[in-house]
Amino acid sequence: MRISEQQDAAASGEAEKLPHNGELRFPPVNSLGYPVFDTNGNMPVPDEERLQMVQLAEVKFAELFDILRIDRNDPNATNTPRRLAKMWVMELYKGRFDPPPALTVFPNRKKVDELVISKNNTVMSVCSHHWQTISGTCTVGYLPGDKVIGLSKISRIVDWFSRRGQIQEELGEQIADYIEELIQPKALGVVIKSRHYCMIARGVTEDEDKSVMITSVMRGGLGTDFNLRNEFLKLIS
Ligand SMILES: [Zn+2]
């Protein structure tokens, strides 16, 4: 491939087949020259660039309507490309573009040495594989070290990581990594229970009431101390 062809391919976002491993490689920037990153990653994007994203995505959604042979004169669908574009950029994927939530960390002055638990924080996410809803809850518990965090802030952390394309296992690990870095707890547990609509609305079409996926991350004392782990599981059940 000549260099100009490579640039064309990079500009059009096409994958380039590299000789090693026969692996597909895509360019690290998009057609506008902005860096691209994982579906569940984060790179803050200013408001004016987000509006530009909405405009560009609207055009592409309208093209998709064409491919799916949807009549754009259908009064029920007239503004839907715009609605979809706004929904993905401003709501469902906003955790990719928002800066981290403002958080206050306090010193653990009373030397609290018991589990602190924030139960059932809302998880409203989208699976990276099918772009279908993941809906559930995330419970976080920790044994404080020298720092504690306002409990209401945990729901913001969960929401920030959820509002991206996710797989549940990585969502739990991301939340745990973030809290660990923030307050260095002696023990940390993150338990997510959720329904995956890619398994309910399509594919195996599982029963909505029965299909629940549970993942847990146990760090520090919750990974090694059997009694502490039991206490945690009893408190959150
Ligand atoms: Zn899926």
XYZ file of C-alpha atoms and ligand atoms in Angstrom:
238
model
C 0.000 0.000 0.000
C 1.406 3.405 -0.956
C 1.628 6.092 1.744
C -1.102 8.216 0.132
C -3.356 5.148 0.047
C -2.546 4.486 3.701
C -3.516 8.068 4.541
C -6.739 7.664 2.581
C -7.491 4.465 4.455
C -6.724 6.178 7.777
C -8.902 9.143 6.835
C -11.838 6.932 5.898
C -11.410 4.883 9.102
C -10.855 1.656 7.198
C -8.952 -1.161 8.815
C -5.550 -1.898 7.488
C -4.333 -5.454 7.391
C -0.876 -5.558 8.895
C 1.458 -8.414 8.060
C 2.077 -9.538 11.668
C -0.489 -11.928 13.176
C -2.840 -11.161 10.279
C -4.582 -8.981 12.846
C -6.903 -6.155 11.775
C -5.550 -2.788 12.812
C -7.510 0.441 12.684
C -5.979 3.934 12.655
C -5.571 5.588 16.107
C -7.393 8.743 14.963
C -10.794 9.225 13.352
C -11.554 10.896 10.029
C -11.467 14.335 11.732
C -8.076 13.656 13.307
C -9.378 13.138 16.870
C -7.907 10.227 18.866
C -10.170 7.190 19.193
C -10.323 5.035 22.341
C -12.023 1.961 23.818
C -15.828 1.944 24.141
C -15.545 1.965 27.937
C -12.695 4.493 27.984
C -12.861 8.213 28.749
C -11.445 11.323 27.119
C -13.230 14.538 28.103
C -14.700 16.343 25.073
C -15.747 20.038 25.233
C -19.386 21.014 24.580
C -18.856 22.478 21.113
C -17.155 19.291 19.918
C -20.003 17.256 21.382
C -22.533 19.306 19.412
C -20.480 18.616 16.312
C -20.615 14.884 17.153
C -24.405 15.069 17.395
C -24.653 16.766 13.995
C -22.358 14.234 12.306
C -24.054 11.258 13.966
C -27.467 12.538 12.872
C -26.345 12.401 9.223
C -25.113 8.821 9.692
C -28.307 7.719 11.456
C -30.300 9.177 8.554
C -28.162 7.067 6.190
C -28.937 4.016 8.295
C -32.654 4.773 7.960
C -32.156 4.749 4.195
C -30.428 1.376 4.323
C -33.221 -0.026 6.504
C -35.749 1.429 4.001
C -37.485 3.575 6.593
C -39.564 6.347 5.040
C -38.280 9.615 6.467
C -41.736 11.106 5.846
C -43.176 8.747 8.442
C -44.367 11.255 11.059
C -43.251 8.873 13.813
C -39.674 8.840 12.534
C -39.103 12.346 11.151
C -36.762 13.536 13.913
C -35.529 10.178 15.040
C -32.000 10.420 13.524
C -31.488 13.614 15.558
C -32.972 12.011 18.676
C -30.727 8.972 18.351
C -27.631 11.110 17.804
C -28.354 13.204 20.908
C -29.197 10.161 22.995
C -25.897 8.388 22.251
C -23.637 11.429 22.634
C -25.382 13.209 25.521
C -26.857 10.336 27.538
C -25.949 6.714 26.870
C -22.261 7.361 26.099
C -21.758 10.543 28.077
C -19.374 8.814 30.513
C -16.913 8.592 27.614
C -16.893 12.371 27.200
C -17.617 13.815 30.680
C -14.702 14.616 33.005
C -14.676 12.535 36.222
C -17.342 13.537 38.793
C -16.309 16.061 41.458
C -15.561 14.056 44.597
C -14.618 14.916 48.144
C -12.426 12.590 50.128
C -12.311 13.028 53.915
C -9.725 11.904 56.480
C -10.869 8.925 58.554
C -10.600 10.885 61.821
C -12.589 8.451 63.975
C -10.489 5.540 62.717
C -13.602 3.739 61.455
C -12.684 0.084 61.161
C -15.983 -1.431 60.022
C -17.412 -2.016 56.589
C -18.942 1.033 54.920
C -21.531 0.001 52.331
C -23.345 1.868 49.594
C -26.067 -0.442 48.340
C -27.931 -0.635 45.032
C -26.471 2.258 43.054
C -28.169 2.400 39.671
C -26.356 0.864 36.728
C -27.760 2.094 33.407
C -25.356 1.026 30.729
C -25.039 -0.390 27.230
C -23.202 -3.535 26.210
C -20.191 -2.989 23.967
C -21.060 -6.029 21.858
C -24.631 -5.241 20.806
C -25.326 -1.690 22.042
C -28.247 -3.008 24.070
C -29.253 -1.885 27.565
C -27.597 -3.249 30.688
C -29.824 -2.348 33.626
C -29.075 -3.149 37.226
C -27.469 -2.166 40.491
C -23.985 -1.885 41.916
C -23.195 -2.301 45.595
C -19.868 -1.048 46.896
C -18.426 -1.819 50.324
C -15.092 -0.927 51.820
C -13.075 -1.062 54.986
C -11.534 2.412 55.311
C -7.834 3.077 55.589
C -6.835 6.696 56.216
C -9.587 8.114 53.977
C -13.346 7.913 53.526
C -15.520 9.077 50.665
C -19.000 10.616 50.743
C -21.418 7.744 50.091
C -23.501 9.772 47.647
C -20.393 10.141 45.500
C -20.193 6.426 44.898
C -23.367 6.544 42.800
C -21.740 9.224 40.633
C -18.679 7.072 40.091
C -20.901 4.106 39.160
C -22.892 6.268 36.738
C -19.775 7.774 35.136
C -18.360 4.331 34.336
C -21.777 2.924 33.349
C -22.583 5.556 30.750
C -20.299 3.967 28.190
C -20.256 0.811 26.120
C -19.437 -1.816 28.733
C -18.990 -5.415 29.559
C -20.066 -6.037 33.134
C -16.821 -7.699 34.257
C -14.761 -4.667 33.223
C -17.285 -2.207 34.673
C -16.770 -3.748 38.132
C -12.982 -3.688 37.779
C -12.981 -0.057 36.591
C -15.102 1.054 39.572
C -12.858 -0.879 41.974
C -9.636 0.536 40.457
C -10.972 4.064 40.707
C -12.088 3.818 44.351
C -8.893 2.028 45.317
C -6.788 4.823 43.850
C -8.974 7.464 45.492
C -9.022 6.254 49.115
C -6.716 3.193 49.378
C -9.180 1.132 51.486
C -8.052 -1.929 53.485
C -10.743 -3.967 51.745
C -13.047 -3.286 48.817
C -15.968 -5.137 47.272
C -17.936 -4.243 44.140
C -20.964 -6.398 43.326
C -23.016 -5.764 40.187
C -26.356 -7.441 39.438
C -27.915 -6.626 36.112
C -30.074 -7.630 33.198
C -28.549 -7.680 29.747
C -31.082 -6.892 27.063
C -28.867 -8.399 24.380
C -29.799 -11.709 26.030
C -33.447 -10.798 26.549
C -34.410 -8.919 23.367
C -32.309 -10.989 20.987
C -30.111 -14.088 20.798
C -31.167 -16.602 23.418
C -34.217 -14.399 24.350
C -33.993 -15.208 28.016
C -36.805 -14.594 30.457
C -36.513 -11.032 31.761
C -37.301 -12.050 35.330
C -34.843 -14.910 35.492
C -31.911 -13.551 33.539
C -29.647 -11.752 36.001
C -25.881 -11.556 35.711
C -23.878 -11.147 38.916
C -20.216 -10.202 39.048
C -18.105 -9.402 42.064
C -14.710 -7.869 42.623
C -13.124 -8.464 46.040
C -9.910 -6.672 46.884
C -7.653 -6.533 49.952
C -9.215 -7.987 53.106
C -12.389 -8.980 51.245
C -10.278 -11.179 49.013
C -8.334 -12.867 51.812
C -10.394 -12.724 55.026
C -13.180 -15.294 54.917
C -15.089 -13.814 57.907
C -15.001 -10.283 56.510
C -16.222 -11.495 53.152
C -19.086 -13.393 54.817
C -20.069 -10.322 56.807
C -20.062 -8.238 53.619
C -22.172 -10.746 51.707
C -24.645 -10.987 54.617
C -24.970 -7.194 54.834
C -25.634 -6.762 51.123
C -27.966 -9.725 50.624
Zn -24.381 -7.738 24.340
